[in-house]
Amino acid sequence: MSRCIVIEEGDPYLVDAIRAAGLQVEGKAEVYRFGELNVPRVRAHSRGRHHAGICIAAGQTTGALPGLLHRHVFEALRDLKCIVSGDIGCYSLGALPPFEAIDTLVCMGAGITAGLGLRHVLPREEAKRVVSVIGDSTFVHSGITGLVEMVYNPPPTGHVVVILDNSTTAMTGHQEHPGTGRTLEHQATGRVVYEDLARSLGVRNVHVIDPSADAKGFCRIAQGQSRWG
């Protein structure tokens, strides 16, 4: 073998691991850490064209997605000037125009835990503006432990968590998950009921609402729930 090139999207995770194992491999140039590694870009890299003159298509914003299910949620959070701790899912688009209503976006499950951290450290009036937003499939994947932490180590101002229920894994292919009541083979099975789970953990203020049908009602709840307990 005369040449081994490791081309991976994002950070050089595999390159670092392989080199740590004692193998000499060639990694990608820094310019290729950003944007999609499509065929033209990989071909250019293999030919030594390590420059930024390769066009990367601009991302699409929510301005072109009028059917986004959670538009009313982000409109309300934006208008209420909330500090929003977001999470990973289709609703992450709420960070982009025209909403620009998400302030943190780290990893799956961090929507709740990062929001709790902000509630603990910010001045009281600022802390009361913090809201965590997480989708249904992300919640059952990585958000339940954050809800446990909210009950076990509550901030002085309490906290508000909004679970956005699509009843599917909307971002990555509409797969079933434990909150849908169906297996991956679409057979009926047990279903995690989020409001029942929250109440069983000790969350006393639990509301179920359809923001599309009652946007004003959602605004009243979001504005009024600066404290739970």
PDB file of C-alpha atoms in Angstrom:
ATOM      1  CA  MET A   1       0.000   0.000   0.000  1.00  0.00           C
ATOM      2  CA  SER A   2       1.554   3.293  -1.111  1.00  0.00           C
ATOM      3  CA  ARG A   3      -1.137   5.704   0.071  1.00  0.00           C
ATOM      4  CA  CYS A   4      -4.041   5.578   2.530  1.00  0.00           C
ATOM      5  CA  ILE A   5      -6.359   8.576   2.722  1.00  0.00           C
ATOM      6  CA  VAL A   6      -8.933   8.902   5.491  1.00  0.00           C
ATOM      7  CA  ILE A   7     -11.667  11.330   4.470  1.00  0.00           C
ATOM      8  CA  GLU A   8     -14.356  11.773   7.106  1.00  0.00           C
ATOM      9  CA  GLU A   9     -16.889  14.523   7.682  1.00  0.00           C
ATOM     10  CA  GLY A  10     -16.357  16.803  10.648  1.00  0.00           C
ATOM     11  CA  ASP A  11     -13.441  16.407  13.060  1.00  0.00           C
ATOM     12  CA  PRO A  12     -10.562  13.990  12.299  1.00  0.00           C
ATOM     13  CA  TYR A  13     -11.720  11.314  14.736  1.00  0.00           C
ATOM     14  CA  LEU A  14     -10.687   8.257  12.714  1.00  0.00           C
ATOM     15  CA  VAL A  15      -7.426   9.830  11.585  1.00  0.00           C
ATOM     16  CA  ASP A  16      -6.365  10.540  15.162  1.00  0.00           C
ATOM     17  CA  ALA A  17      -7.329   7.036  16.329  1.00  0.00           C
ATOM     18  CA  ILE A  18      -5.511   5.318  13.462  1.00  0.00           C
ATOM     19  CA  ARG A  19      -2.366   7.391  13.927  1.00  0.00           C
ATOM     20  CA  ALA A  20      -2.469   6.688  17.667  1.00  0.00           C
ATOM     21  CA  ALA A  21      -2.401   2.976  16.763  1.00  0.00           C
ATOM     22  CA  GLY A  22       0.888   3.563  14.924  1.00  0.00           C
ATOM     23  CA  LEU A  23      -0.350   3.617  11.343  1.00  0.00           C
ATOM     24  CA  GLN A  24       0.643   6.440   9.049  1.00  0.00           C
ATOM     25  CA  VAL A  25      -2.386   7.675   7.155  1.00  0.00           C
ATOM     26  CA  GLU A  26      -3.184  10.839   5.274  1.00  0.00           C
ATOM     27  CA  GLY A  27      -6.001  12.994   6.621  1.00  0.00           C
ATOM     28  CA  LYS A  28      -8.055  15.642   4.874  1.00  0.00           C
ATOM     29  CA  ALA A  29      -7.088  19.295   4.613  1.00  0.00           C
ATOM     30  CA  GLU A  30      -8.715  21.711   7.069  1.00  0.00           C
ATOM     31  CA  VAL A  31     -10.956  23.220   4.401  1.00  0.00           C
ATOM     32  CA  TYR A  32     -12.717  19.857   4.065  1.00  0.00           C
ATOM     33  CA  ARG A  33     -13.818  19.857   7.715  1.00  0.00           C
ATOM     34  CA  PHE A  34     -16.794  21.983   6.718  1.00  0.00           C
ATOM     35  CA  GLY A  35     -19.604  21.187   4.305  1.00  0.00           C
ATOM     36  CA  GLU A  36     -20.712  17.919   2.760  1.00  0.00           C
ATOM     37  CA  LEU A  37     -18.044  15.572   1.398  1.00  0.00           C
ATOM     38  CA  ASN A  38     -19.693  14.906  -1.945  1.00  0.00           C
ATOM     39  CA  VAL A  39     -18.011  13.139  -4.883  1.00  0.00           C
ATOM     40  CA  PRO A  40     -16.495  16.287  -6.504  1.00  0.00           C
ATOM     41  CA  ARG A  41     -14.953  17.396  -3.206  1.00  0.00           C
ATOM     42  CA  VAL A  42     -13.506  13.957  -2.403  1.00  0.00           C
ATOM     43  CA  ARG A  43     -12.122  13.727  -5.924  1.00  0.00           C
ATOM     44  CA  ALA A  44     -10.549  17.182  -5.600  1.00  0.00           C
ATOM     45  CA  HIS A  45      -8.994  16.228  -2.268  1.00  0.00           C
ATOM     46  CA  SER A  46      -7.489  13.020  -3.634  1.00  0.00           C
ATOM     47  CA  ARG A  47      -5.896  15.055  -6.419  1.00  0.00           C
ATOM     48  CA  GLY A  48      -4.297  17.471  -3.983  1.00  0.00           C
ATOM     49  CA  ARG A  49      -6.568  20.440  -4.614  1.00  0.00           C
ATOM     50  CA  HIS A  50      -6.443  21.675  -1.025  1.00  0.00           C
ATOM     51  CA  HIS A  51      -7.999  25.087  -1.390  1.00  0.00           C
ATOM     52  CA  ALA A  52     -11.292  26.786  -0.534  1.00  0.00           C
ATOM     53  CA  GLY A  53     -12.345  27.475  -4.117  1.00  0.00           C
ATOM     54  CA  ILE A  54     -14.835  24.607  -4.191  1.00  0.00           C
ATOM     55  CA  CYS A  55     -18.420  25.775  -3.832  1.00  0.00           C
ATOM     56  CA  ILE A  56     -20.442  24.505  -0.896  1.00  0.00           C
ATOM     57  CA  ALA A  57     -24.191  24.777  -1.352  1.00  0.00           C
ATOM     58  CA  ALA A  58     -25.895  27.111   1.086  1.00  0.00           C
ATOM     59  CA  GLY A  59     -28.178  25.516   3.631  1.00  0.00           C
ATOM     60  CA  GLN A  60     -31.936  25.904   3.380  1.00  0.00           C
ATOM     61  CA  THR A  61     -33.616  27.959   6.086  1.00  0.00           C
ATOM     62  CA  THR A  62     -37.049  27.639   7.632  1.00  0.00           C
ATOM     63  CA  GLY A  63     -38.202  30.581   5.549  1.00  0.00           C
ATOM     64  CA  ALA A  64     -38.730  28.035   2.767  1.00  0.00           C
ATOM     65  CA  LEU A  65     -40.497  25.571   5.080  1.00  0.00           C
ATOM     66  CA  PRO A  66     -43.919  27.042   5.865  1.00  0.00           C
ATOM     67  CA  GLY A  67     -45.226  23.603   6.872  1.00  0.00           C
ATOM     68  CA  LEU A  68     -42.809  23.198   9.788  1.00  0.00           C
ATOM     69  CA  LEU A  69     -44.964  21.589  12.474  1.00  0.00           C
ATOM     70  CA  HIS A  70     -43.578  23.633  15.346  1.00  0.00           C
ATOM     71  CA  ARG A  71     -43.702  27.110  13.819  1.00  0.00           C
ATOM     72  CA  HIS A  72     -46.161  28.373  16.440  1.00  0.00           C
ATOM     73  CA  VAL A  73     -43.886  27.201  19.258  1.00  0.00           C
ATOM     74  CA  PHE A  74     -40.872  29.093  17.972  1.00  0.00           C
ATOM     75  CA  GLU A  75     -42.912  32.155  17.113  1.00  0.00           C
ATOM     76  CA  ALA A  76     -44.163  32.229  20.703  1.00  0.00           C
ATOM     77  CA  LEU A  77     -40.728  31.653  22.244  1.00  0.00           C
ATOM     78  CA  ARG A  78     -39.255  34.349  20.030  1.00  0.00           C
ATOM     79  CA  ASP A  79     -41.989  36.871  20.821  1.00  0.00           C
ATOM     80  CA  LEU A  80     -41.742  36.133  24.563  1.00  0.00           C
ATOM     81  CA  LYS A  81     -37.964  36.751  24.325  1.00  0.00           C
ATOM     82  CA  CYS A  82     -37.187  33.411  25.931  1.00  0.00           C
ATOM     83  CA  ILE A  83     -33.672  32.046  26.264  1.00  0.00           C
ATOM     84  CA  VAL A  84     -34.119  28.724  24.477  1.00  0.00           C
ATOM     85  CA  SER A  85     -31.935  25.696  25.103  1.00  0.00           C
ATOM     86  CA  GLY A  86     -32.468  23.605  21.968  1.00  0.00           C
ATOM     87  CA  ASP A  87     -31.771  20.029  21.016  1.00  0.00           C
ATOM     88  CA  ILE A  88     -31.078  17.837  17.987  1.00  0.00           C
ATOM     89  CA  GLY A  89     -33.989  17.180  15.635  1.00  0.00           C
ATOM     90  CA  CYS A  90     -36.130  18.701  12.899  1.00  0.00           C
ATOM     91  CA  TYR A  91     -36.992  21.516  15.324  1.00  0.00           C
ATOM     92  CA  SER A  92     -33.312  22.549  15.355  1.00  0.00           C
ATOM     93  CA  LEU A  93     -34.347  24.636  12.342  1.00  0.00           C
ATOM     94  CA  GLY A  94     -35.846  27.001  14.899  1.00  0.00           C
ATOM     95  CA  ALA A  95     -32.335  28.402  15.289  1.00  0.00           C
ATOM     96  CA  LEU A  96     -32.486  29.780  11.731  1.00  0.00           C
ATOM     97  CA  PRO A  97     -34.459  32.672  10.206  1.00  0.00           C
ATOM     98  CA  PRO A  98     -37.232  33.656  10.374  1.00  0.00           C
ATOM     99  CA  PHE A  99     -37.396  32.471  14.006  1.00  0.00           C
ATOM    100  CA  GLU A 100     -33.830  32.593  15.376  1.00  0.00           C
ATOM    101  CA  ALA A 101     -35.395  31.326  18.582  1.00  0.00           C
ATOM    102  CA  ILE A 102     -32.778  28.785  19.763  1.00  0.00           C
ATOM    103  CA  ASP A 103     -29.740  29.960  21.720  1.00  0.00           C
ATOM    104  CA  THR A 104     -27.912  26.683  22.461  1.00  0.00           C
ATOM    105  CA  LEU A 105     -27.678  23.555  20.313  1.00  0.00           C
ATOM    106  CA  VAL A 106     -25.119  21.047  21.556  1.00  0.00           C
ATOM    107  CA  CYS A 107     -26.071  17.364  21.430  1.00  0.00           C
ATOM    108  CA  MET A 108     -28.995  14.998  21.974  1.00  0.00           C
ATOM    109  CA  GLY A 109     -30.382  15.515  25.469  1.00  0.00           C
ATOM    110  CA  ALA A 110     -28.483  18.735  26.178  1.00  0.00           C
ATOM    111  CA  GLY A 111     -31.595  20.803  25.529  1.00  0.00           C
ATOM    112  CA  ILE A 112     -32.802  19.975  29.044  1.00  0.00           C
ATOM    113  CA  THR A 113     -29.496  19.761  30.887  1.00  0.00           C
ATOM    114  CA  ALA A 114     -27.987  22.905  29.371  1.00  0.00           C
ATOM    115  CA  GLY A 115     -31.221  24.723  30.147  1.00  0.00           C
ATOM    116  CA  LEU A 116     -31.020  23.560  33.757  1.00  0.00           C
ATOM    117  CA  GLY A 117     -27.443  24.809  33.954  1.00  0.00           C
ATOM    118  CA  LEU A 118     -28.511  28.233  32.691  1.00  0.00           C
ATOM    119  CA  ARG A 119     -31.342  28.321  35.229  1.00  0.00           C
ATOM    120  CA  HIS A 120     -28.844  27.641  38.027  1.00  0.00           C
ATOM    121  CA  VAL A 121     -26.249  30.261  37.089  1.00  0.00           C
ATOM    122  CA  LEU A 122     -28.132  33.198  35.564  1.00  0.00           C
ATOM    123  CA  PRO A 123     -29.557  36.066  37.645  1.00  0.00           C
ATOM    124  CA  ARG A 124     -33.113  35.329  38.734  1.00  0.00           C
ATOM    125  CA  GLU A 125     -34.942  37.477  36.184  1.00  0.00           C
ATOM    126  CA  GLU A 126     -32.800  36.118  33.352  1.00  0.00           C
ATOM    127  CA  ALA A 127     -33.086  32.534  34.612  1.00  0.00           C
ATOM    128  CA  LYS A 128     -36.899  32.728  34.496  1.00  0.00           C
ATOM    129  CA  ARG A 129     -36.667  33.293  30.728  1.00  0.00           C
ATOM    130  CA  VAL A 130     -34.908  29.960  30.062  1.00  0.00           C
ATOM    131  CA  VAL A 131     -36.936  27.267  28.298  1.00  0.00           C
ATOM    132  CA  SER A 132     -35.747  23.834  27.162  1.00  0.00           C
ATOM    133  CA  VAL A 133     -37.070  22.451  23.871  1.00  0.00           C
ATOM    134  CA  ILE A 134     -36.700  18.787  22.894  1.00  0.00           C
ATOM    135  CA  GLY A 135     -38.437  16.495  20.385  1.00  0.00           C
ATOM    136  CA  ASP A 136     -40.236  13.271  21.207  1.00  0.00           C
ATOM    137  CA  SER A 137     -37.742  10.792  19.746  1.00  0.00           C
ATOM    138  CA  THR A 138     -34.806  12.731  21.204  1.00  0.00           C
ATOM    139  CA  PHE A 139     -36.547  12.824  24.565  1.00  0.00           C
ATOM    140  CA  VAL A 140     -36.896   9.039  24.798  1.00  0.00           C
ATOM    141  CA  HIS A 141     -33.341   8.639  23.477  1.00  0.00           C
ATOM    142  CA  SER A 142     -31.487  11.096  25.728  1.00  0.00           C
ATOM    143  CA  GLY A 143     -33.873  13.462  27.500  1.00  0.00           C
ATOM    144  CA  ILE A 144     -35.419  11.385  30.284  1.00  0.00           C
ATOM    145  CA  THR A 145     -32.333  11.620  32.496  1.00  0.00           C
ATOM    146  CA  GLY A 146     -32.453  15.415  32.146  1.00  0.00           C
ATOM    147  CA  LEU A 147     -36.031  15.403  33.415  1.00  0.00           C
ATOM    148  CA  VAL A 148     -34.913  13.291  36.373  1.00  0.00           C
ATOM    149  CA  GLU A 149     -32.190  15.851  37.077  1.00  0.00           C
ATOM    150  CA  MET A 150     -34.771  18.660  36.953  1.00  0.00           C
ATOM    151  CA  VAL A 151     -36.752  16.943  39.710  1.00  0.00           C
ATOM    152  CA  TYR A 152     -33.741  15.912  41.777  1.00  0.00           C
ATOM    153  CA  ASN A 153     -31.761  19.157  41.542  1.00  0.00           C
ATOM    154  CA  PRO A 154     -34.324  21.861  40.732  1.00  0.00           C
ATOM    155  CA  PRO A 155     -33.149  25.430  40.044  1.00  0.00           C
ATOM    156  CA  PRO A 156     -34.475  28.133  42.415  1.00  0.00           C
ATOM    157  CA  THR A 157     -36.756  29.447  39.650  1.00  0.00           C
ATOM    158  CA  GLY A 158     -37.911  26.000  38.544  1.00  0.00           C
ATOM    159  CA  HIS A 159     -37.710  25.151  34.863  1.00  0.00           C
ATOM    160  CA  VAL A 160     -39.864  24.815  31.737  1.00  0.00           C
ATOM    161  CA  VAL A 161     -39.402  21.892  29.343  1.00  0.00           C
ATOM    162  CA  VAL A 162     -41.307  21.758  26.056  1.00  0.00           C
ATOM    163  CA  ILE A 163     -41.520  18.288  24.476  1.00  0.00           C
ATOM    164  CA  LEU A 164     -42.394  18.697  20.800  1.00  0.00           C
ATOM    165  CA  ASP A 165     -44.305  15.554  19.846  1.00  0.00           C
ATOM    166  CA  ASN A 166     -44.195  14.511  16.179  1.00  0.00           C
ATOM    167  CA  SER A 167     -45.227  10.921  17.013  1.00  0.00           C
ATOM    168  CA  THR A 168     -42.324   9.795  14.845  1.00  0.00           C
ATOM    169  CA  THR A 169     -38.580  10.246  14.339  1.00  0.00           C
ATOM    170  CA  ALA A 170     -39.096  13.140  11.966  1.00  0.00           C
ATOM    171  CA  MET A 171     -35.499  14.137  11.231  1.00  0.00           C
ATOM    172  CA  THR A 172     -33.981  10.852  10.072  1.00  0.00           C
ATOM    173  CA  GLY A 173     -36.634   8.844   8.258  1.00  0.00           C
ATOM    174  CA  HIS A 174     -39.884   8.654  10.267  1.00  0.00           C
ATOM    175  CA  GLN A 175     -38.872   5.575  12.229  1.00  0.00           C
ATOM    176  CA  GLU A 176     -40.938   4.373  15.175  1.00  0.00           C
ATOM    177  CA  HIS A 177     -39.673   4.949  18.714  1.00  0.00           C
ATOM    178  CA  PRO A 178     -40.858   4.078  22.266  1.00  0.00           C
ATOM    179  CA  GLY A 179     -43.319   6.966  22.255  1.00  0.00           C
ATOM    180  CA  THR A 180     -45.280   5.860  19.181  1.00  0.00           C
ATOM    181  CA  GLY A 181     -46.716   2.584  20.478  1.00  0.00           C
ATOM    182  CA  ARG A 182     -45.392   0.665  17.451  1.00  0.00           C
ATOM    183  CA  THR A 183     -42.293  -1.426  16.825  1.00  0.00           C
ATOM    184  CA  LEU A 184     -40.034  -0.893  13.804  1.00  0.00           C
ATOM    185  CA  GLU A 185     -42.137  -3.610  12.119  1.00  0.00           C
ATOM    186  CA  HIS A 186     -45.238  -1.453  12.830  1.00  0.00           C
ATOM    187  CA  GLN A 187     -46.630  -3.925  15.345  1.00  0.00           C
ATOM    188  CA  ALA A 188     -48.516  -2.609  18.391  1.00  0.00           C
ATOM    189  CA  THR A 189     -46.429  -2.437  21.562  1.00  0.00           C
ATOM    190  CA  GLY A 190     -46.164  -0.529  24.838  1.00  0.00           C
ATOM    191  CA  ARG A 191     -46.007   3.266  24.545  1.00  0.00           C
ATOM    192  CA  VAL A 192     -44.201   5.807  26.700  1.00  0.00           C
ATOM    193  CA  VAL A 193     -46.721   8.526  27.603  1.00  0.00           C
ATOM    194  CA  TYR A 194     -44.663  11.648  28.243  1.00  0.00           C
ATOM    195  CA  GLU A 195     -47.113  13.418  30.525  1.00  0.00           C
ATOM    196  CA  ASP A 196     -47.571  10.269  32.636  1.00  0.00           C
ATOM    197  CA  LEU A 197     -43.807   9.815  32.848  1.00  0.00           C
ATOM    198  CA  ALA A 198     -43.306  13.437  33.914  1.00  0.00           C
ATOM    199  CA  ARG A 199     -45.954  13.165  36.621  1.00  0.00           C
ATOM    200  CA  SER A 200     -44.503   9.863  37.871  1.00  0.00           C
ATOM    201  CA  LEU A 201     -41.141  11.580  38.305  1.00  0.00           C
ATOM    202  CA  GLY A 202     -42.692  14.334  40.403  1.00  0.00           C
ATOM    203  CA  VAL A 203     -43.332  17.123  37.899  1.00  0.00           C
ATOM    204  CA  ARG A 204     -46.610  18.623  39.141  1.00  0.00           C
ATOM    205  CA  ASN A 205     -47.321  21.196  36.423  1.00  0.00           C
ATOM    206  CA  VAL A 206     -47.814  19.183  33.246  1.00  0.00           C
ATOM    207  CA  HIS A 207     -49.750  20.569  30.281  1.00  0.00           C
ATOM    208  CA  VAL A 208     -50.674  18.951  26.962  1.00  0.00           C
ATOM    209  CA  ILE A 209     -51.584  21.391  24.208  1.00  0.00           C
ATOM    210  CA  ASP A 210     -51.658  21.655  20.421  1.00  0.00           C
ATOM    211  CA  PRO A 211     -49.959  24.985  19.582  1.00  0.00           C
ATOM    212  CA  SER A 212     -51.316  24.832  16.038  1.00  0.00           C
ATOM    213  CA  ALA A 213     -54.899  24.713  17.318  1.00  0.00           C
ATOM    214  CA  ASP A 214     -54.387  27.007  20.318  1.00  0.00           C
ATOM    215  CA  ALA A 215     -51.362  29.245  19.778  1.00  0.00           C
ATOM    216  CA  LYS A 216     -52.571  31.811  22.337  1.00  0.00           C
ATOM    217  CA  GLY A 217     -53.069  29.087  24.914  1.00  0.00           C
ATOM    218  CA  PHE A 218     -49.542  27.869  24.402  1.00  0.00           C
ATOM    219  CA  CYS A 219     -48.246  31.435  24.837  1.00  0.00           C
ATOM    220  CA  ARG A 220     -50.125  31.768  28.134  1.00  0.00           C
ATOM    221  CA  ILE A 221     -48.692  28.506  29.434  1.00  0.00           C
ATOM    222  CA  ALA A 222     -45.137  29.307  28.298  1.00  0.00           C
ATOM    223  CA  GLN A 223     -45.341  32.751  29.864  1.00  0.00           C
ATOM    224  CA  GLY A 224     -46.906  31.581  33.122  1.00  0.00           C
ATOM    225  CA  GLN A 225     -44.759  28.511  33.870  1.00  0.00           C
ATOM    226  CA  SER A 226     -41.696  30.326  35.197  1.00  0.00           C
ATOM    227  CA  ARG A 227     -41.891  28.025  38.210  1.00  0.00           C
ATOM    228  CA  TRP A 228     -42.937  24.422  38.729  1.00  0.00           C
ATOM    229  CA  GLY A 229     -43.084  22.708  42.039  1.00  0.00           C
TER     230      GLY A 229
END
